[in-house]
PDB file of C-alpha atoms and ligand atoms in Angstrom:
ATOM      1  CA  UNK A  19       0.000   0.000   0.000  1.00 51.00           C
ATOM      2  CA  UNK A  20       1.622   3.305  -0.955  1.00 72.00           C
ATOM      3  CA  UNK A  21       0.479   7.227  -0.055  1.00 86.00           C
ATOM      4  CA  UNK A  22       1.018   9.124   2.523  1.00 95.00           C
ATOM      5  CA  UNK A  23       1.283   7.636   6.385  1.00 98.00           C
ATOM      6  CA  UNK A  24      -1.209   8.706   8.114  1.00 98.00           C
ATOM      7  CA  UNK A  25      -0.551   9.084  12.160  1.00 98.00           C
ATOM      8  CA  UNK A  26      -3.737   8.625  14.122  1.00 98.00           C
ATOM      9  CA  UNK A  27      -3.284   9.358  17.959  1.00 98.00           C
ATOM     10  CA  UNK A  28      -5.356   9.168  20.818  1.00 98.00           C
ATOM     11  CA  UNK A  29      -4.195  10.260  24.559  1.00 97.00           C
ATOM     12  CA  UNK A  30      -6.208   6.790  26.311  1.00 96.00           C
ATOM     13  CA  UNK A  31      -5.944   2.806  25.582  1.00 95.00           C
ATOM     14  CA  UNK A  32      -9.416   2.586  25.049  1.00 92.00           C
ATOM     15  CA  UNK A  33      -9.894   5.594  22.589  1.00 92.00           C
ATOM     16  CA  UNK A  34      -7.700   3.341  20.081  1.00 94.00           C
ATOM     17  CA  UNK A  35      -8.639   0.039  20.988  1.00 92.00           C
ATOM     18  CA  UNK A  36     -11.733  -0.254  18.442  1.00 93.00           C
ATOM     19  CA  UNK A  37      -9.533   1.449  15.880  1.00 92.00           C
ATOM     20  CA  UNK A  38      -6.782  -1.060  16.341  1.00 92.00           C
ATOM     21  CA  UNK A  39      -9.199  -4.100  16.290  1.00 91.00           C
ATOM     22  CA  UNK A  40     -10.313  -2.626  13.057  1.00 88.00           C
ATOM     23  CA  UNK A  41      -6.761  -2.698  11.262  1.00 92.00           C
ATOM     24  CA  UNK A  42      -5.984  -4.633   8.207  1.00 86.00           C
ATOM     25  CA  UNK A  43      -2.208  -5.824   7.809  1.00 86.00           C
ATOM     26  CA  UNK A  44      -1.066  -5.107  11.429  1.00 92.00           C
ATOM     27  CA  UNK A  45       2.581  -4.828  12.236  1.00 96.00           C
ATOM     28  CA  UNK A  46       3.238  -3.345  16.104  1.00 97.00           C
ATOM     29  CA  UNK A  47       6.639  -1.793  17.280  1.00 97.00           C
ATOM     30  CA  UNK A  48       7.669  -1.142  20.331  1.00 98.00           C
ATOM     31  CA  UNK A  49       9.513   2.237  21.366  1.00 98.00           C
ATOM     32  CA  UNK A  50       9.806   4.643  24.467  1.00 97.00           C
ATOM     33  CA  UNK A  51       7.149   2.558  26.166  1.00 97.00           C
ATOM     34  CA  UNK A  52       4.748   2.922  23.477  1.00 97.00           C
ATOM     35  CA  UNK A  53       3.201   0.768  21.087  1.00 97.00           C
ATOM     36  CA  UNK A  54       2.964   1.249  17.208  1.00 98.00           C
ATOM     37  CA  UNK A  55       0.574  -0.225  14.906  1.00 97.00           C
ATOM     38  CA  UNK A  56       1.665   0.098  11.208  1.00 97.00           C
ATOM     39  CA  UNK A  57      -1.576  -1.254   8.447  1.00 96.00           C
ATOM     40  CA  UNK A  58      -4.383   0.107   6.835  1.00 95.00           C
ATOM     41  CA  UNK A  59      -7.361   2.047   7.200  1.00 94.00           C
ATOM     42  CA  UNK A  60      -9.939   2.744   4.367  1.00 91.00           C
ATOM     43  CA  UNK A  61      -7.048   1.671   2.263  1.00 92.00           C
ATOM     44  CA  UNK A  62      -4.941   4.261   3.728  1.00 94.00           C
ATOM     45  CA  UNK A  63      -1.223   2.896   5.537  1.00 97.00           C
ATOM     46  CA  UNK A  64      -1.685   4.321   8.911  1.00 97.00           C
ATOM     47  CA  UNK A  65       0.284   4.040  12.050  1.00 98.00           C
ATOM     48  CA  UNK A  66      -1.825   3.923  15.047  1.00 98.00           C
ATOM     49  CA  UNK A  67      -0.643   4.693  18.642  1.00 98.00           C
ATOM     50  CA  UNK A  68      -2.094   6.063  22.041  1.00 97.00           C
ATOM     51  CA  UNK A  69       0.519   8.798  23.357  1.00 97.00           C
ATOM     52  CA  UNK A  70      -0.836   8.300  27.325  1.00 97.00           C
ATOM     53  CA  UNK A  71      -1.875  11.863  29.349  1.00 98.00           C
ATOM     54  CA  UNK A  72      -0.611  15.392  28.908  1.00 98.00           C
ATOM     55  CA  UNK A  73       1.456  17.109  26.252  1.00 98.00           C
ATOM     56  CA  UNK A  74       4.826  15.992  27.027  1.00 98.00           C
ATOM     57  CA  UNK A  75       3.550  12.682  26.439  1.00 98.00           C
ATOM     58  CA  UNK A  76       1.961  13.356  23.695  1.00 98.00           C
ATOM     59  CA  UNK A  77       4.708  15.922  21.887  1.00 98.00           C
ATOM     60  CA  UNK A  78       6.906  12.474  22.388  1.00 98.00           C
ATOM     61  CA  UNK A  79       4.861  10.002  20.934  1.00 98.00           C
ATOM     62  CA  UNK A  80       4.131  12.687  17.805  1.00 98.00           C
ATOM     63  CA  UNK A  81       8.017  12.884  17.267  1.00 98.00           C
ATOM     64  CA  UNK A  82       7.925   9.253  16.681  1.00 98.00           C
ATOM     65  CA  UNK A  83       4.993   8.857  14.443  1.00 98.00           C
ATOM     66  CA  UNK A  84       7.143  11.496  12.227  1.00 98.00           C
ATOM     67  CA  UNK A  85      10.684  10.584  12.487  1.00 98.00           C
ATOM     68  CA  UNK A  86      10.759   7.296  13.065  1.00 98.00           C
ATOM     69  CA  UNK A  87       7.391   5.856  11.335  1.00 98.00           C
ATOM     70  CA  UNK A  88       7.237   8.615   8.231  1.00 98.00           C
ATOM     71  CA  UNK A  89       4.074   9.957   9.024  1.00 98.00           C
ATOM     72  CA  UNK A  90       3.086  12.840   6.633  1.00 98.00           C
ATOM     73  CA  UNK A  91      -0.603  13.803   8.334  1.00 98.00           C
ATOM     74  CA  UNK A  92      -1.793  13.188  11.430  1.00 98.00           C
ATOM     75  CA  UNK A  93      -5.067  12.614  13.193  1.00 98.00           C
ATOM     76  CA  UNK A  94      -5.910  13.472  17.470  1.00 98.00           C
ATOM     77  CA  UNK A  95      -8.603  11.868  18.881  1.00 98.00           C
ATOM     78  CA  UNK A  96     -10.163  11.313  21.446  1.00 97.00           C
ATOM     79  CA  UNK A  97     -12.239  13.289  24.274  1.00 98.00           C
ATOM     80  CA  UNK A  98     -12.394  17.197  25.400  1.00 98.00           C
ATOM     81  CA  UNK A  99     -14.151  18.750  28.286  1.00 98.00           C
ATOM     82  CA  UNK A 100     -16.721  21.592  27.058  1.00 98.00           C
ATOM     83  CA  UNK A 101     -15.356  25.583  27.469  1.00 98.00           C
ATOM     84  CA  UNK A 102     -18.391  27.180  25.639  1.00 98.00           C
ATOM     85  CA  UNK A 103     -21.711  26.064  27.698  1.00 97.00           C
ATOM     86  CA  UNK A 104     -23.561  25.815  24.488  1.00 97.00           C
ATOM     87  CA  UNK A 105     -21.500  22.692  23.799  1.00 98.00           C
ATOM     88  CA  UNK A 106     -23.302  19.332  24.769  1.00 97.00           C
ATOM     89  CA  UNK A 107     -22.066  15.845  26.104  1.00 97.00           C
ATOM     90  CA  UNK A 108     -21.384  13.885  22.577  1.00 97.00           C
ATOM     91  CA  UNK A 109     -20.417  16.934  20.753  1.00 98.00           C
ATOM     92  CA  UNK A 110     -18.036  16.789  18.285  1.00 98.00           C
ATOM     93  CA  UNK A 111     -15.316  19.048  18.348  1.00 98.00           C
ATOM     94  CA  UNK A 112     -12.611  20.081  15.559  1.00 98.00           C
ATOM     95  CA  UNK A 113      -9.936  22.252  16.941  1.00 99.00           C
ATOM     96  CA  UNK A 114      -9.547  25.527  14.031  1.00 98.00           C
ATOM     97  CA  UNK A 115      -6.544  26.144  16.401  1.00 98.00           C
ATOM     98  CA  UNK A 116      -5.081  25.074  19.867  1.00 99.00           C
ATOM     99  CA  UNK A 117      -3.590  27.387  22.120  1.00 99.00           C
ATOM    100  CA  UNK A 118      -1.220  25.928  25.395  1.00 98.00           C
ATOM    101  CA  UNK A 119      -3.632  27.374  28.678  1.00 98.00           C
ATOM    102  CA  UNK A 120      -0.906  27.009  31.025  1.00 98.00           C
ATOM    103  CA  UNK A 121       2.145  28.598  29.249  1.00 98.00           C
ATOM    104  CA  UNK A 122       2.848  31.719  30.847  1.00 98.00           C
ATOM    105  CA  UNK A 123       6.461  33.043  30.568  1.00 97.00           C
ATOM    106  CA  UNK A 124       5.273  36.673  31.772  1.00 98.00           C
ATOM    107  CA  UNK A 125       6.304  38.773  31.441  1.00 97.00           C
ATOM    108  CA  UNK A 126       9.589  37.942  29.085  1.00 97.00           C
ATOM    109  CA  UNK A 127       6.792  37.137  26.534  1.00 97.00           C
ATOM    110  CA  UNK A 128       3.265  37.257  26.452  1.00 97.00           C
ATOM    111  CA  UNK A 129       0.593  35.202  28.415  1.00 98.00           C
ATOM    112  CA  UNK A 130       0.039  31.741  26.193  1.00 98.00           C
ATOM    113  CA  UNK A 131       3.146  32.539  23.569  1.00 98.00           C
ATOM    114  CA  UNK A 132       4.788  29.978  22.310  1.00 98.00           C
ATOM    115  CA  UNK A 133       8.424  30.706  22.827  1.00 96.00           C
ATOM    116  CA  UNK A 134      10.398  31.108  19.474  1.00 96.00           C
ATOM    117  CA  UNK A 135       7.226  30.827  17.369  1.00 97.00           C
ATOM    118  CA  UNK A 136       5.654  34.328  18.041  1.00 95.00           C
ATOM    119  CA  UNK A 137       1.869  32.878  17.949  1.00 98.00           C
ATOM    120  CA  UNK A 138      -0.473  32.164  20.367  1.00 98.00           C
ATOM    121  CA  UNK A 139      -2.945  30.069  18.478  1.00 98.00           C
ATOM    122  CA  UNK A 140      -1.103  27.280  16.911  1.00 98.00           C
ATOM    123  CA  UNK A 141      -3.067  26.338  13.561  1.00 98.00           C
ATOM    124  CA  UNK A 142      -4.536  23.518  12.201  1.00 98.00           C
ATOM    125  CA  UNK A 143      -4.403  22.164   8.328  1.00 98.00           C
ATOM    126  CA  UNK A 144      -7.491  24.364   6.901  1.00 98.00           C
ATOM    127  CA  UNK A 145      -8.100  20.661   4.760  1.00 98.00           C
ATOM    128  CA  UNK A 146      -8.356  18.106   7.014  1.00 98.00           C
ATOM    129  CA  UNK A 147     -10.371  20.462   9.695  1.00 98.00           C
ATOM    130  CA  UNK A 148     -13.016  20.309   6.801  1.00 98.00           C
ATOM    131  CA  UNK A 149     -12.897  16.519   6.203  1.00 98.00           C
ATOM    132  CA  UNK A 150     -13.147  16.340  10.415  1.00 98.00           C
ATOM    133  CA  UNK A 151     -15.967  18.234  10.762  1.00 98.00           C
ATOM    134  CA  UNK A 152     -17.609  16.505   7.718  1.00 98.00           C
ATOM    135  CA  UNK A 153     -16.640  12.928   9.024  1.00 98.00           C
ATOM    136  CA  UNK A 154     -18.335  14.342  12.391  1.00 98.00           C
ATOM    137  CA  UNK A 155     -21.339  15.242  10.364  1.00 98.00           C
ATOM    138  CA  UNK A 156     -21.562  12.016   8.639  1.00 98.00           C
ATOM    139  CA  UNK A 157     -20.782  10.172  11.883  1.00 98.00           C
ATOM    140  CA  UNK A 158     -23.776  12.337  13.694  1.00 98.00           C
ATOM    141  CA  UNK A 159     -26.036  11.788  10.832  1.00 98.00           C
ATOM    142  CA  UNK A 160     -25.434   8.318   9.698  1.00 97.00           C
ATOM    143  CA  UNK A 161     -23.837   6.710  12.598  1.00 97.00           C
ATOM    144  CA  UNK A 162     -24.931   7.676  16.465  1.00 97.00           C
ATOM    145  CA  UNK A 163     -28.045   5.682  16.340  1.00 94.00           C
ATOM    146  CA  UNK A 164     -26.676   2.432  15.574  1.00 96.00           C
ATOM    147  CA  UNK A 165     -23.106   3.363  17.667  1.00 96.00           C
ATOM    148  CA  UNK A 166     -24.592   4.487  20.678  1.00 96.00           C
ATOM    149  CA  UNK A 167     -27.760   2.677  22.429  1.00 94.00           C
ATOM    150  CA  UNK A 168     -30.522   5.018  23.793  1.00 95.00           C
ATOM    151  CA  UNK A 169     -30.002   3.758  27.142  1.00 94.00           C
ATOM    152  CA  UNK A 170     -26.154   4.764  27.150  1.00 93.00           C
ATOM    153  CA  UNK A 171     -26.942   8.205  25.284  1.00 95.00           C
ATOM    154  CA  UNK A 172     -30.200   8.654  27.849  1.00 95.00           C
ATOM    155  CA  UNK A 173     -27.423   7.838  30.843  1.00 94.00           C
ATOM    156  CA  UNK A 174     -24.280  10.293  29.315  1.00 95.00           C
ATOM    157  CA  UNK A 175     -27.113  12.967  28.776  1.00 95.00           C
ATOM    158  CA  UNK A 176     -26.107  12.905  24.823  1.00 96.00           C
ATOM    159  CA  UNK A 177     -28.570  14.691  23.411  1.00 95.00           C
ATOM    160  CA  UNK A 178     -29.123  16.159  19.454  1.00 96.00           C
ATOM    161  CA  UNK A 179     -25.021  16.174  19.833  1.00 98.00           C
ATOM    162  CA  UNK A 180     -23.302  19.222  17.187  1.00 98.00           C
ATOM    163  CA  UNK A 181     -20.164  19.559  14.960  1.00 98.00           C
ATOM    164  CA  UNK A 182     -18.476  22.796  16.306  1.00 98.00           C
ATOM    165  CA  UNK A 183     -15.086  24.356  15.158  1.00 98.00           C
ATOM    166  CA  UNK A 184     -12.758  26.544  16.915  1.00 98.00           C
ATOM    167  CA  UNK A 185     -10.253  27.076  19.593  1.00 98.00           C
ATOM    168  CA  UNK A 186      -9.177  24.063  21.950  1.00 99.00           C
ATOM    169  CA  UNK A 187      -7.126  25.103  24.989  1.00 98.00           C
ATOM    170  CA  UNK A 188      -4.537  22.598  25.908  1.00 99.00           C
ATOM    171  CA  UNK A 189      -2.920  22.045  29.970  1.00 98.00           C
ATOM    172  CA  UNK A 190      -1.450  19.491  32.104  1.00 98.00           C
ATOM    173  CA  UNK A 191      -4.436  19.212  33.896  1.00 97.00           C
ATOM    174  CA  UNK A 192      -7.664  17.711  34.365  1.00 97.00           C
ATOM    175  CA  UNK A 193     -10.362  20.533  34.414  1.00 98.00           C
ATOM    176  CA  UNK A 194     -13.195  20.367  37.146  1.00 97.00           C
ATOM    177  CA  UNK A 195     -14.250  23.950  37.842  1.00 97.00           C
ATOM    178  CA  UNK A 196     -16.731  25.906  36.581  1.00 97.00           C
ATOM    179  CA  UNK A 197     -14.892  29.288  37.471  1.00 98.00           C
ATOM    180  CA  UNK A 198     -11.657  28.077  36.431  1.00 98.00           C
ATOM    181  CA  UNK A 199     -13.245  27.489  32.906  1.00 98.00           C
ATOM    182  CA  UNK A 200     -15.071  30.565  32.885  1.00 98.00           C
ATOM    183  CA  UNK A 201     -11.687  32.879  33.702  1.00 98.00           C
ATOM    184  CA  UNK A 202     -10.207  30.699  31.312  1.00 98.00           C
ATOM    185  CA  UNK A 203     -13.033  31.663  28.696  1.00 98.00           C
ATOM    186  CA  UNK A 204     -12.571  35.476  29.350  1.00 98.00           C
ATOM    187  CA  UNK A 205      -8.701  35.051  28.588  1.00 98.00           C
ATOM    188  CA  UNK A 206      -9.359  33.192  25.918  1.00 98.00           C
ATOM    189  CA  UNK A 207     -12.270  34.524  23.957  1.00 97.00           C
ATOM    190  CA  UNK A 208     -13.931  31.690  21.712  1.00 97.00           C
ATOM    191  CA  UNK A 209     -12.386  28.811  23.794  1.00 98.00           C
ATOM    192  CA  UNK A 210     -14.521  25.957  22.567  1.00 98.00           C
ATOM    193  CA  UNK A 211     -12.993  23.116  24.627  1.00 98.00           C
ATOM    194  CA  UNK A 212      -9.951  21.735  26.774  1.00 98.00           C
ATOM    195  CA  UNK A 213      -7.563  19.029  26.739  1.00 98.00           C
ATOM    196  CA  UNK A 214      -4.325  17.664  27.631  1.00 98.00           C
ATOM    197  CA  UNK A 215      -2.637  17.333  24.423  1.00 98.00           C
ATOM    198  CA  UNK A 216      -3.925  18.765  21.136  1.00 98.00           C
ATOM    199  CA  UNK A 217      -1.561  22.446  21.051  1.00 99.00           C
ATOM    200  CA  UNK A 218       1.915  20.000  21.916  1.00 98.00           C
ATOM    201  CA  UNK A 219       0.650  17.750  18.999  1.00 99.00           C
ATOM    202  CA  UNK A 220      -0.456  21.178  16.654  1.00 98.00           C
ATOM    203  CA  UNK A 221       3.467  22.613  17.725  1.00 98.00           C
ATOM    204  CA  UNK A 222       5.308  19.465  16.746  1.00 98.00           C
ATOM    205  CA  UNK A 223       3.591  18.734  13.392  1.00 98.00           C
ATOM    206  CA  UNK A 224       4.329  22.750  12.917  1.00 98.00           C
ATOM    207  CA  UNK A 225       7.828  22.804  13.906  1.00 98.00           C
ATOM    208  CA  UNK A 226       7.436  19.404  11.114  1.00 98.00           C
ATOM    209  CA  UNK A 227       5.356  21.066   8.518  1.00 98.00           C
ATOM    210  CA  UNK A 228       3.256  17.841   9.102  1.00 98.00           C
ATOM    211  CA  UNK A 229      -0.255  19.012   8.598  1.00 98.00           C
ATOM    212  CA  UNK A 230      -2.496  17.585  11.611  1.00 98.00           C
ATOM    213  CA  UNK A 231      -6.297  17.724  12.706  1.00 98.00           C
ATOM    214  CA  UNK A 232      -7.767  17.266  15.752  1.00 98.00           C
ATOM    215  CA  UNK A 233     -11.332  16.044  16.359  1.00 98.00           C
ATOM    216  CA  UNK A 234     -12.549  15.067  19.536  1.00 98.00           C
ATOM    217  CA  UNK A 235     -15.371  14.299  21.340  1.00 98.00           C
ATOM    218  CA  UNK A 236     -17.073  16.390  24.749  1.00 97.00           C
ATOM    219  CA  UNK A 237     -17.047  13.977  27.544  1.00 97.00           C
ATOM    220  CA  UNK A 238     -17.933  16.858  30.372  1.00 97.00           C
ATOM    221  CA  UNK A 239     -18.092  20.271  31.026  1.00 96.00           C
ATOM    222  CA  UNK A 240     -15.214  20.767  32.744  1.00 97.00           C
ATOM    223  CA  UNK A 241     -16.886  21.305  36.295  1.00 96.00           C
ATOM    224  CA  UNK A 242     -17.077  19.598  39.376  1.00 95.00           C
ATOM    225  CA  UNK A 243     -19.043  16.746  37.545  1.00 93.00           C
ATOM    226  CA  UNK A 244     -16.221  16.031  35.370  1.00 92.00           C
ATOM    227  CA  UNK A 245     -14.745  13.232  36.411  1.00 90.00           C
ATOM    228  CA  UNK A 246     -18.115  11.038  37.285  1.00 89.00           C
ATOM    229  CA  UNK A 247     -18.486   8.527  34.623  1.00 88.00           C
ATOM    230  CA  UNK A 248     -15.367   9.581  32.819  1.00 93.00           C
ATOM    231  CA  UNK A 249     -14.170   6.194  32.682  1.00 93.00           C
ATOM    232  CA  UNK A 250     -17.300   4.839  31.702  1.00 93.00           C
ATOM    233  CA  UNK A 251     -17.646   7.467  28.947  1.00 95.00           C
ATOM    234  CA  UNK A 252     -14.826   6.770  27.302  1.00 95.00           C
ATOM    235  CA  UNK A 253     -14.849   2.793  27.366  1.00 93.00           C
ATOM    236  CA  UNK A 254     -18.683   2.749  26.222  1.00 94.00           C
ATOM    237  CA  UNK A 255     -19.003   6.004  24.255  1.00 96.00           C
ATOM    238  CA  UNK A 256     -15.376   7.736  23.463  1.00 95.00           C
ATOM    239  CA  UNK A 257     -13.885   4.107  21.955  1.00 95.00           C
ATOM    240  CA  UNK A 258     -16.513   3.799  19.533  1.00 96.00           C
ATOM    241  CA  UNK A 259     -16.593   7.636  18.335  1.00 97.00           C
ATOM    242  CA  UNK A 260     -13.065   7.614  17.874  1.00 97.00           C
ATOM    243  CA  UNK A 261     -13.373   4.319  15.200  1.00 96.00           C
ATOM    244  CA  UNK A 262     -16.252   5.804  13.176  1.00 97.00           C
ATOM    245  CA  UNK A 263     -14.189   9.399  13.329  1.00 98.00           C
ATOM    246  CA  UNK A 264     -11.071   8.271  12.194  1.00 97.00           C
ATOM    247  CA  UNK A 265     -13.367   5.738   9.643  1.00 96.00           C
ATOM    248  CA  UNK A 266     -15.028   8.588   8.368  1.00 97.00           C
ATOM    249  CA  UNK A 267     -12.899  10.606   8.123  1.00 97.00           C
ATOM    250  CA  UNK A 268      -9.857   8.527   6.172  1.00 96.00           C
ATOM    251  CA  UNK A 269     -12.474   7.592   3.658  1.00 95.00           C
ATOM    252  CA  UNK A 270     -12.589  11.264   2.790  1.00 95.00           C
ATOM    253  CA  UNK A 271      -8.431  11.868   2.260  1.00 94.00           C
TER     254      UNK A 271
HETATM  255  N1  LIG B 322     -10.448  15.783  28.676  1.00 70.42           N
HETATM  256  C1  LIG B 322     -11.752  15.499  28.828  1.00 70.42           C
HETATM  257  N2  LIG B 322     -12.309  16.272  29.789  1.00 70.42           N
HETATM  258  C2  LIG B 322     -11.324  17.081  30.223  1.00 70.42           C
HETATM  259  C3  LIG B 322     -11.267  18.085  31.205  1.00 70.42           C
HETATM  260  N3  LIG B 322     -12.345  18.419  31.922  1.00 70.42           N
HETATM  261  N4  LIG B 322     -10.074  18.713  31.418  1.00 70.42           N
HETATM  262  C4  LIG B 322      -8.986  18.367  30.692  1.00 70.42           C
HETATM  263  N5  LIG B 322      -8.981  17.422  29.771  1.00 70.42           N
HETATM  264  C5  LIG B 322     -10.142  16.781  29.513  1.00 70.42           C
END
């Protein structure tokens, strides 16, 4: 299979586990305490890997999808916490831009700068942000009803679930306060959602020139009811949004 290698990364076990039952012509490799997964998705070579928490996990793991295992795109997955209230449990989310919410080198540069770089918001590929949020449409649309059982969406509270685009905040840190997340909001005007690894993915593939996407799925809303069910969410809900995703969304490249 020839074209470009396509790096699909998730921070959790589980948010890759249906994608790497899924995988046609599996080869794993073992490196830095991670496994690889080199085969095919949609016809597409892909190397699959899950990076663990936080982004100097995940800035690691993308340095080896690129150097090591050629990949020339690649693909974040997996589950954000809600910044905006109008965002709802199963939403999907694809980041326009990621910005690090806990780099502050004040006041030698500005609050959130990237040192060396001179931006704030670290850009995504304009291209695959549109396939994303059409493979969330299509996964909405075509998939939910059949992925997720009304019982499990009636228990998460998923409800009419959205595609939105825009700015995802990444931090080392779990977020579970609804003040926190609304300072965080007034700092960062249009803050969609938060993570723990999207902007150190976004600032490797740009230091790389790799163009990268990342598409996730709201879990919580960052507040004190954050971490109920989080487990559960992403085992019974996250695991199989992430497959169709990363399905849909390879079919379209
Ligand atoms: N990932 C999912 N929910 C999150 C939250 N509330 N804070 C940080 N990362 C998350």
């Amino acid at each position: 299979m020839t074209g470009p290698v396509i790096g699909v990364l998730a921070a959790m076990d589980e948010e890759v586990r249906r994608l790497r039952e899924g995988l046609s012509d599996a080869r794993i490799q073992r490196t830095g305490r991670r496994d690889y997964l080199q085969g095919t998705i949609a016809g597409h070579p892909v190397v699959v890997a899950f990076s663990r928490w936080g982004k100097s996990a995940a800035a690691s793991t993308t340095t080896t999808m690129i150097e090591r295992f050629g990949a020339d795109r690649v693909i974040f997955t997996g589950v954000a916490g809600a910044a905006d209230p109008a965002l709802g449990i199963g939403d999907v989310v694809v980041a326009s831009s990621l910005v690090h919410h806990d780099l502050d080198a004040r006041p030698i540069i500005g609050r959130f700068e990237v040192p060396l770089l001179d931006i704030v918001e670290i850009p995504t590929d304009p291209e695959l942000q549109r396939l994303a949020r059409e493979a969330g449409e299509a996964v909405l649309l075509q998939d939910l009803a059949t992925m997720i059982g009304a019982e499990e969406r009636e228990r998460f509270g998923i409800d009419s679930p959205r595609v939105h685009s825009g700015l995802v905040g990444s931090g080392d840190r779990f977020m579970a306060d609804a003040a926190e997340i609304a300072a965080l909001r007034n700092d960062l005007p249009g803050l969609l959602a938060v993570e723990m690894e999207g902007a150190a993915v976004a600032q490797v593939c740009y230091e790389h020139d790799v163009p990268m996407a990342v598409l996730r799925t709201i879990s919580d809303r960052a507040d004190h009811a954050a971490p109920i069910d989080f487990k559960g969410f992403v085992e019974d809900v996250a695991s199989r949004y992430a497959e169709r995703l990363i399905h849909r969304m390879l079919e379209r490249i």
